[in-house]
Backbone as a ProteinNet text record, in pm:
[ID]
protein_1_A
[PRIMARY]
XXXXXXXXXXXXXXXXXXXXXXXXXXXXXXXXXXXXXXXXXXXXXXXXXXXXXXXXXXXXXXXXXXXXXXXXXXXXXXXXXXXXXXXXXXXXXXXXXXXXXXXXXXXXXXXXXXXXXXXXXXXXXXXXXXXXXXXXXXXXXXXXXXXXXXXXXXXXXXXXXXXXXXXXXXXXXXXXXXXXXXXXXXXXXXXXXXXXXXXXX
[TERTIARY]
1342	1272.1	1153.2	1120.6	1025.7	927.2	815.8	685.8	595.2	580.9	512.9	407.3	286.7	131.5	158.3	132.1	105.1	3.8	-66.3	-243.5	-206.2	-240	-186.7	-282.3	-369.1	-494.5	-422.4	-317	-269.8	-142.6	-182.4	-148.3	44	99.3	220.4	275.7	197.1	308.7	317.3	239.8	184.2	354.7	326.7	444.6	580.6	584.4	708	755.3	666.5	730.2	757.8	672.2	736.4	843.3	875	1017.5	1131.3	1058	1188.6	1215.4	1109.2	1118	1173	1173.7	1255.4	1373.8	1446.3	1589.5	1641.8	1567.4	1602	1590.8	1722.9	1765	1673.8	1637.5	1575.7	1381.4	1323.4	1197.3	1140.3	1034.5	969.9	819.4	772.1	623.3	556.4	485.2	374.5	248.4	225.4	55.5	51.8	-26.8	-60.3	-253.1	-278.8	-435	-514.4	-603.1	-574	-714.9	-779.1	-888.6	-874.3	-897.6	-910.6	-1014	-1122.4	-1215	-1095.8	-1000.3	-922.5	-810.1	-769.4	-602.1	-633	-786.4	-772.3	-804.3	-876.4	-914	-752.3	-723.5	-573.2	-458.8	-492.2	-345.6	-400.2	-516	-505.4	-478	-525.4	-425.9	-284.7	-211.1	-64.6	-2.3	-92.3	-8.6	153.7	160.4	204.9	282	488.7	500.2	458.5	466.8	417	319.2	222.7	106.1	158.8	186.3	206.3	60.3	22.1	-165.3	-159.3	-151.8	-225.2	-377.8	-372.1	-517.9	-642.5	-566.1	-664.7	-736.1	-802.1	-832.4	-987.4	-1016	-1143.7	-1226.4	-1361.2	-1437.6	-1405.7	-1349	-1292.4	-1154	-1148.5	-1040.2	-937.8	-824.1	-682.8	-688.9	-725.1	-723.8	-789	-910.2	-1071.3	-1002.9	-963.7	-889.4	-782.2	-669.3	-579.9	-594.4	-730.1	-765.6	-846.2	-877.7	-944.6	-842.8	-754	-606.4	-546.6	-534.7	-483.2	-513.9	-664	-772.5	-724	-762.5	-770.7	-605.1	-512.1	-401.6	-275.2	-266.6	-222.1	-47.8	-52.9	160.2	191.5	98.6	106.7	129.7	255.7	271.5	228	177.1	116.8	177	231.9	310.6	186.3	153.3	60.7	141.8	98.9	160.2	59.1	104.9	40.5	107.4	-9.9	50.5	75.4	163.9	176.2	29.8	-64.1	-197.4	-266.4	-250.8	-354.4	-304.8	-302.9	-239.5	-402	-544.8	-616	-626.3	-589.3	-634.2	-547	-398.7	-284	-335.3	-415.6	-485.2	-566.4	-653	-761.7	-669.1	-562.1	-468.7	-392.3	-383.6	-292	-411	-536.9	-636.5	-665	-621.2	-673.9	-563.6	-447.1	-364.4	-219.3	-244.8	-122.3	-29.9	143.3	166.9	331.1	296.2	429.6	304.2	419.4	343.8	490.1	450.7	588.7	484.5	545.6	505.1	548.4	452.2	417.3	541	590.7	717.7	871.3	884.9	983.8	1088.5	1220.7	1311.7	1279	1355.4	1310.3	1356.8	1483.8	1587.2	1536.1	1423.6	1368.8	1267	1193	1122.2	1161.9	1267.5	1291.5	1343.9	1393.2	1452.3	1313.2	1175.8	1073.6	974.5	1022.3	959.7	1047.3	1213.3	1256.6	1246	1214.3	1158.3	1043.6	975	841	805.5	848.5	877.1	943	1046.1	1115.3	1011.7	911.9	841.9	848	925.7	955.1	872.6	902.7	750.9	830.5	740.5	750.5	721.9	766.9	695.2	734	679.9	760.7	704.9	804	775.2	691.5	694.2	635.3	500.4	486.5	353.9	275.3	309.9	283.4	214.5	280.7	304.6	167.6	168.5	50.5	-63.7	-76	-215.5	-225	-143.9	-186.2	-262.6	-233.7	-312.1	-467	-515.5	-664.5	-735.9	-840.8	-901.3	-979.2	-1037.7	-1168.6	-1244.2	-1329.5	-1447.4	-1535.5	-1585.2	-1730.8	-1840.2	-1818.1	-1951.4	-2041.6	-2144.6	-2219.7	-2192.5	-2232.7	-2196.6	-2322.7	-2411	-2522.9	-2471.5	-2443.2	-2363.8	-2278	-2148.7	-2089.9	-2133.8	-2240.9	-2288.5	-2374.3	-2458.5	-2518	-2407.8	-2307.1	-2223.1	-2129.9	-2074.9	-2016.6	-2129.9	-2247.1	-2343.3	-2354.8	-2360	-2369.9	-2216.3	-2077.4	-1982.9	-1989.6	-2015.8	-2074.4	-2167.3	-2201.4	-2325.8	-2458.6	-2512.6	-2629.9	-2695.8	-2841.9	-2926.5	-2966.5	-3025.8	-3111.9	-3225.6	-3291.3	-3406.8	-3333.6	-3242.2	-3163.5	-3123	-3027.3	-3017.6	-3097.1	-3215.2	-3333.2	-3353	-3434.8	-3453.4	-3367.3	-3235	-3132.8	-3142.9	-3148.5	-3155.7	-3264.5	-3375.7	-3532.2	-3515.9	-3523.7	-3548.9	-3614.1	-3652.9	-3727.2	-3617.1	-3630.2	-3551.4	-3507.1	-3607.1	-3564.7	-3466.1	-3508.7	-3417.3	-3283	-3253.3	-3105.2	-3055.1	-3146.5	-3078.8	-3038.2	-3122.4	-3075.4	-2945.1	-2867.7	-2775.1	-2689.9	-2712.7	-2585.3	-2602.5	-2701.3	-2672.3	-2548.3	-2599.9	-2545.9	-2376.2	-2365.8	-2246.2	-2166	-2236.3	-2131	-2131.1	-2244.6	-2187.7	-2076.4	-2071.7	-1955.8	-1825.5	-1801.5	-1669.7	-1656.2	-1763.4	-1688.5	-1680.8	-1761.8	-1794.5	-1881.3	-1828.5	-1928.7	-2054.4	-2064.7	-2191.2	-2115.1	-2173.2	-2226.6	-2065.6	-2020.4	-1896.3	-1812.2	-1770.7	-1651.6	-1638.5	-1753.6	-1804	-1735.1	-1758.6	-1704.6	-1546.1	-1529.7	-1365.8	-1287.9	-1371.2	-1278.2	-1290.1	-1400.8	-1434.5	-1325.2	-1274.1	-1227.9	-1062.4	-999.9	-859.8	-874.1	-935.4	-944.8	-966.2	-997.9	-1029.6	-1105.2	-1259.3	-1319.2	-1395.7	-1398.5	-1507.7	-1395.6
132.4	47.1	-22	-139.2	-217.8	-220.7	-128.1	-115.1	-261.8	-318.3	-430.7	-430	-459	-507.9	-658.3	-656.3	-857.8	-834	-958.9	-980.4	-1126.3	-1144.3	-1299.3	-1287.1	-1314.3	-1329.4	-1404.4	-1449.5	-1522.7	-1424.8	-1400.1	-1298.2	-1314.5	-1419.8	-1456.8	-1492.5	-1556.5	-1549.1	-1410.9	-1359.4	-1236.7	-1143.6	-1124.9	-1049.5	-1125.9	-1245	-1310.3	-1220.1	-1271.6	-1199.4	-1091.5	-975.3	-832.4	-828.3	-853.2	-886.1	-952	-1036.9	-1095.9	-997.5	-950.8	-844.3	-704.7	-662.6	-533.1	-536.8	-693.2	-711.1	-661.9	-618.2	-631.8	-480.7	-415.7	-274	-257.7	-303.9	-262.1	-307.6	-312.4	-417.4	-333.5	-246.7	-184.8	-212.9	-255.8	-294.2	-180	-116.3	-31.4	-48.2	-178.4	-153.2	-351.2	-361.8	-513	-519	-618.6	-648.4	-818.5	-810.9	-1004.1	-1001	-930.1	-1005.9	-964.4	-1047.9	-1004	-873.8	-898.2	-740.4	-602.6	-614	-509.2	-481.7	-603.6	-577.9	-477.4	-460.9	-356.3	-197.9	-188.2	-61.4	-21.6	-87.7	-49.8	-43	-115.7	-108.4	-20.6	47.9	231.3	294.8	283.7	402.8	452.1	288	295.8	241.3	253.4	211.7	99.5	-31.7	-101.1	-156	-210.1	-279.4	-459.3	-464.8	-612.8	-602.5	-694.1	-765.5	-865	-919	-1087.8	-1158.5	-1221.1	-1234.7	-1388.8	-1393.2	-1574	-1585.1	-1749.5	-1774.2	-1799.4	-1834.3	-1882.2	-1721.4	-1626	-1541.8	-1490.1	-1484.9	-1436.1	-1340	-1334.1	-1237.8	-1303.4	-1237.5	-1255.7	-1349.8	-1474.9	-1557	-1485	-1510.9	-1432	-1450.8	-1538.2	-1551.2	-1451.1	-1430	-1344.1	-1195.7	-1206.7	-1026.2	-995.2	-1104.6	-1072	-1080.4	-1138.1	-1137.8	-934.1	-904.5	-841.1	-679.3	-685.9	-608	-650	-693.8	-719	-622.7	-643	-525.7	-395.2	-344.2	-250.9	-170.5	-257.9	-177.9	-256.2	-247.9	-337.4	-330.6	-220	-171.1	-260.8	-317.7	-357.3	-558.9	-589.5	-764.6	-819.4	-930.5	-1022.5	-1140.8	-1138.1	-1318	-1353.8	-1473	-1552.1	-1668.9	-1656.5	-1746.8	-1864.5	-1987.3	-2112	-2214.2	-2331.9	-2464.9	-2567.6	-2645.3	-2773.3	-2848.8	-2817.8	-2870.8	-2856.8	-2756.6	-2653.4	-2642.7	-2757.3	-2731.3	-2704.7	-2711.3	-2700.9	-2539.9	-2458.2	-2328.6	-2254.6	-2347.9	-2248.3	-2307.3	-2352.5	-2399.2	-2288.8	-2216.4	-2134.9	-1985.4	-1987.4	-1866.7	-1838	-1972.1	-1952.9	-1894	-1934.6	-1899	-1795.4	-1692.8	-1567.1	-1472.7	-1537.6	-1422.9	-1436.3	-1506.2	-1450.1	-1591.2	-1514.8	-1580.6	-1569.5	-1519.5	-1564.7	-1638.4	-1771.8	-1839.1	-1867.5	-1846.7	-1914.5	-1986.3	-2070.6	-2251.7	-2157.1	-2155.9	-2092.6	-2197.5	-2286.8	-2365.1	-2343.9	-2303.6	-2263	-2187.3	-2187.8	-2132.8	-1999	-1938.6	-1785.7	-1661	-1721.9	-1661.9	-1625.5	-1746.5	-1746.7	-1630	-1548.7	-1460.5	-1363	-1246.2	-1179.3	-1147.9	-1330.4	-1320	-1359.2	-1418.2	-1416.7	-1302.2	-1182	-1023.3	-968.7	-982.4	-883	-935.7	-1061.2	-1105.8	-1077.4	-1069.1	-1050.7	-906.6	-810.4	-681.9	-679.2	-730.9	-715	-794	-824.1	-862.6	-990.1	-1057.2	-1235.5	-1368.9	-1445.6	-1545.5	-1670.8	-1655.1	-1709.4	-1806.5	-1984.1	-2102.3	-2198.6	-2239.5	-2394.1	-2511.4	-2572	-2637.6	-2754.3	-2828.5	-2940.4	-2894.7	-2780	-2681.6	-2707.4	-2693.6	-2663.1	-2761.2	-2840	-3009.9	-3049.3	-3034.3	-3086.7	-3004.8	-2894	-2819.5	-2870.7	-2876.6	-2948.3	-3066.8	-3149	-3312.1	-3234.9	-3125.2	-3114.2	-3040.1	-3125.4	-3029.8	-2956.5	-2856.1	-2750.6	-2836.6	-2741.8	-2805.1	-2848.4	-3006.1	-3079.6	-2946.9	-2955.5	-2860	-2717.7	-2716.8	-2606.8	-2463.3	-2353.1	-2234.8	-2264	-2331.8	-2339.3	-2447.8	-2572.4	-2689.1	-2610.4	-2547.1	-2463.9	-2375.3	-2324.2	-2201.7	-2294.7	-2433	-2480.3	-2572.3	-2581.1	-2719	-2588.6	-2494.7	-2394.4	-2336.4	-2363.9	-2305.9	-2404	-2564.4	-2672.9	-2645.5	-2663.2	-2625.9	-2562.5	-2428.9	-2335.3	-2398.5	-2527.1	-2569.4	-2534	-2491.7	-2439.8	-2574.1	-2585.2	-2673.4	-2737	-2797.3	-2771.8	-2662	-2669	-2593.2	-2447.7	-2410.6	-2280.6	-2238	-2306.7	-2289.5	-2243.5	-2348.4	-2323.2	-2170.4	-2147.1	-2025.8	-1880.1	-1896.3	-1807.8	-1795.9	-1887.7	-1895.7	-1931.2	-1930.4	-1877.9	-2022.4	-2144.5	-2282.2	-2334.1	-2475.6	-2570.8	-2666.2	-2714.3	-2754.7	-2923.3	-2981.1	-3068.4	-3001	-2930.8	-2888.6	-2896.5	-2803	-2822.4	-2953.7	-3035.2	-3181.6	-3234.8	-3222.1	-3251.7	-3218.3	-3058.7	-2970.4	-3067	-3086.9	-3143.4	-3334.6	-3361.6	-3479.5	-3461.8	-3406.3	-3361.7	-3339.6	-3312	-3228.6	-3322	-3416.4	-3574	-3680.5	-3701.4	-3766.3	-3698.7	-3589.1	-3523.3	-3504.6	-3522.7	-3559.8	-3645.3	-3785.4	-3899.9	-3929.7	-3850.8	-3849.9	-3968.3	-3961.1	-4100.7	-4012.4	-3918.3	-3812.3	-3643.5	-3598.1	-3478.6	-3448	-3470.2	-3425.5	-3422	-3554.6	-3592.2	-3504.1	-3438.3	-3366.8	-3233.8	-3200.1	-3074.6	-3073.8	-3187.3	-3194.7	-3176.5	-3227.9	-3294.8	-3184.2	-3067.6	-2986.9	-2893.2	-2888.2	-2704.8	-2786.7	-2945	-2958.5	-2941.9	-2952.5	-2924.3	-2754.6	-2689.6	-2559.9	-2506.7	-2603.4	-2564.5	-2479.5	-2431.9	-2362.5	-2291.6
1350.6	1447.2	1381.1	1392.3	1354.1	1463.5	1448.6	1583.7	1548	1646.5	1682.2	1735.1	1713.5	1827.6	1807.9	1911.8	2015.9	2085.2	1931.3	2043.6	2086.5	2208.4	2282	2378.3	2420.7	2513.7	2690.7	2626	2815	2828.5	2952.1	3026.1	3010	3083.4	3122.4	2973.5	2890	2757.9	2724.9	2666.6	2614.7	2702.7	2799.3	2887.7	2903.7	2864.7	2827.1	2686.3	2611	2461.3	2435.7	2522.8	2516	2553.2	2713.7	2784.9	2682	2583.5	2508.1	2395.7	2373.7	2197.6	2284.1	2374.9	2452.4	2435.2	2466	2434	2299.4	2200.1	2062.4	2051.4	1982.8	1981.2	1831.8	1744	1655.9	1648	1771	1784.3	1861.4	1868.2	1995.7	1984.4	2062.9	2078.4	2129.3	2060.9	2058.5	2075.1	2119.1	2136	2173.9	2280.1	2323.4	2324.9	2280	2291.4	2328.9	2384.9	2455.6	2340.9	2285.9	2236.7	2045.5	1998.1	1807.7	1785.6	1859.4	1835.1	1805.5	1896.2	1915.1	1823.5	1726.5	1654.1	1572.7	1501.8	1399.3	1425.3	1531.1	1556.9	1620.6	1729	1745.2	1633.5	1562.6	1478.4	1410.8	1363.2	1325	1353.3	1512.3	1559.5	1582.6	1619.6	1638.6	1497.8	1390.4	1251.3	1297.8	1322.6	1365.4	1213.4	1183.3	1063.1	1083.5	1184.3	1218.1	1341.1	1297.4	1406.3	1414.4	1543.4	1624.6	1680.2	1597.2	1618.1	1650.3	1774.4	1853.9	1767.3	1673.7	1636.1	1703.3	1826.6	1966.9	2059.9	1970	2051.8	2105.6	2231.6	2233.3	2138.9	2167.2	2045.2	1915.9	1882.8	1708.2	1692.5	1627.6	1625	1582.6	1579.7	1485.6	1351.2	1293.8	1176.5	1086.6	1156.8	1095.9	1105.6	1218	1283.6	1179.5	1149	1072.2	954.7	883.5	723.6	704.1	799.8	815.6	819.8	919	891.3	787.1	721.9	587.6	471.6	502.7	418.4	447.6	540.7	628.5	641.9	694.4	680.5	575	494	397.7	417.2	482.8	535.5	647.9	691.6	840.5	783.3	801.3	786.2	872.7	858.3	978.3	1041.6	1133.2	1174.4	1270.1	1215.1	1330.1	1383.3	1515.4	1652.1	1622.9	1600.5	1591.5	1686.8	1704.6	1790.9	1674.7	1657.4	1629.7	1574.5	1621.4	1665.1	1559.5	1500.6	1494.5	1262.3	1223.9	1083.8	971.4	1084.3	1001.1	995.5	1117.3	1104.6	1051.9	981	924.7	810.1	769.1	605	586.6	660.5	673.4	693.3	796.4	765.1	612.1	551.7	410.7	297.2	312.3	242.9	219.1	377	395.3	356.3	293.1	242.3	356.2	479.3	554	537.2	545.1	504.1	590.3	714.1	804	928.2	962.3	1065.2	1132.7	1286.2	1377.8	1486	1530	1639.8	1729.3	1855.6	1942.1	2090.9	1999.3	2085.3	2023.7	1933.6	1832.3	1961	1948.9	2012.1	2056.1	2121.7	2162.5	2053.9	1995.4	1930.5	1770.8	1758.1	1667.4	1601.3	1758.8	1694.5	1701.2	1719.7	1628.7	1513.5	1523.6	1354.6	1279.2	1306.3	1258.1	1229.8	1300	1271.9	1197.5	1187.1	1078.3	950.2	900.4	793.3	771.1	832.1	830.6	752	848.6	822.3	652.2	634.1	549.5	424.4	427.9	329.1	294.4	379.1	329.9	397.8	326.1	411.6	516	595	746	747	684.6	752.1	743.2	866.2	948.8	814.6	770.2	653.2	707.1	841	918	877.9	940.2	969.2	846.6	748.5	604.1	576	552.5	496.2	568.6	706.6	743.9	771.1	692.3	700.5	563.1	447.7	370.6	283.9	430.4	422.3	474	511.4	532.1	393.6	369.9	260.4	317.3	183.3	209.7	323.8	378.8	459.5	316.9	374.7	309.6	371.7	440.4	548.5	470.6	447.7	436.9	558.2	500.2	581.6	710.7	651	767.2	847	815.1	881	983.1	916	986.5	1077.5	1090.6	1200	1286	1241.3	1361	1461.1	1387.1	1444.9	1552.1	1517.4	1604	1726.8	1687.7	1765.3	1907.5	1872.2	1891.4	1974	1921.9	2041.6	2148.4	2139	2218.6	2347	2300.2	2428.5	2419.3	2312.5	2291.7	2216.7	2291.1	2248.1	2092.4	2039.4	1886	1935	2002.9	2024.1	2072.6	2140.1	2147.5	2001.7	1952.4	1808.2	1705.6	1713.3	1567.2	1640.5	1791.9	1792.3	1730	1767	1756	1581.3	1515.2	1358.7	1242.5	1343.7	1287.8	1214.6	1270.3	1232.6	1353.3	1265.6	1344	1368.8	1508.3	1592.2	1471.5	1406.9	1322.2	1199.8	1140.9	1089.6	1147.5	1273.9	1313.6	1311	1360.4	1401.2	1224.9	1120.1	997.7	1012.4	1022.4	979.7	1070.6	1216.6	1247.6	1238.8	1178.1	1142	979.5	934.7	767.8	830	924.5	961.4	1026.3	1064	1119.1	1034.2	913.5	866.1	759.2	664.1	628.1	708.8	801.7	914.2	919.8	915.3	929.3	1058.5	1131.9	1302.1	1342.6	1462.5	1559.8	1553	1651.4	1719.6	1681.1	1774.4	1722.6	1807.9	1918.6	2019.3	1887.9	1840.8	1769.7	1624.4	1585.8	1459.7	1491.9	1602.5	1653.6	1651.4	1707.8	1725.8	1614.1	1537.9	1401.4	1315.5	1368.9	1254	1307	1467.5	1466.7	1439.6	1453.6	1466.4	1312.3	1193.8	1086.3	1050.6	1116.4	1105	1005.4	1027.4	947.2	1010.1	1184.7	1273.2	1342.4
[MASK]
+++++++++++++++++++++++++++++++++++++++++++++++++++++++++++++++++++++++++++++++++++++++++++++++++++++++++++++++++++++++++++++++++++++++++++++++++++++++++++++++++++++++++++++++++++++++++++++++++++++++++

């Protein structure tokens, strides 16, 4: 049997996919979690051969959670659930070592033949997928760029910000000026956009 954890944060997929991976005489899911805080402390305990890790997850993204189980339980393969959308954060997943990805629209039939590969040690990916996480480079962005401009998504002020990160409120506005013109952004909205469909946040 190939034991499975599925972290998927929405409720009705999340319980679609068990319902579909039950059908499968060699597939048993042992352990479900909706937030990334949780894939690694759980997958110690239920020592899992595949994690099914959505990148879109509260607390801790999938990516961070599954670079992080990687470390941590190194027996345990990782398939991450991706959108079409999303080719900057399978640039940032390829970085981190993982290296099965399945399209979160992909046939049904598709994922358990995408876990016994997985399992079986072989690599998982939509060549479309590829191709176009490819056309994104490294982030231009500084780690500070990066933490005020994510801070800045979040809805938090310059003056919330500098406080939270022991700066002067000019300062921030430098960081996310620095941070739109390196995007190639109109304002500060479009900086954001461009930074997370790139997956640099």
């Amino acid at each position: 049997m190939i034991r499975v954890l599925l972290a998927e944060d929405m409720h009705m997929i999340r319980a679609a996919l068990t319902a579909l991976l039950r059908l499968e005489p060699d597939i048993d899911v042992v352990a479900q979690v909706t937030r990334g805080d949780e894939i690694v402390p759980t997958a110690m305990e239920v020592r899992p051969d595949v994690a099914i890790v959505d990148i879109d997850l509260p607390v801790v993204d999938g990516i961070t959670a599954a670079a992080e189980l990687r470390t941590r339980l190194p027996s345990c393969r990782i398939l991450v659930l991706t959108a079409m959308g999303q080719p900057g954060q399978v640039r940032r997943a390829l970085s981190a070592g993982i290296e099965a990805f399945l399209v979160k629209d992909a046939p049904g039939d598709r994922l358990a033949d995408a876990i016994r590969r997985t399992a079986a040690g072989l690599r998982v990916l939509d060549a479309d997928l590829v191709t176009s996480a490819m056309e994104y480079g490294e982030s231009p962005l500084t780690q500070r760029e990066r933490t005020v401009l994510d801070e800045a998504a979040r809805g938090a002020t310059a003056e919330e910000i500098a406080a939270r990160l022991h700066l002067s409120a000019g300062t921030v506005r430098n960081y996310l000026t620095g941070a739109i013109t390196k995007t190639g952004a109109k304002n500060k909205i479009d900086a954001i956009r461009i930074a997370q469909d790139a997956g640099w946040l």
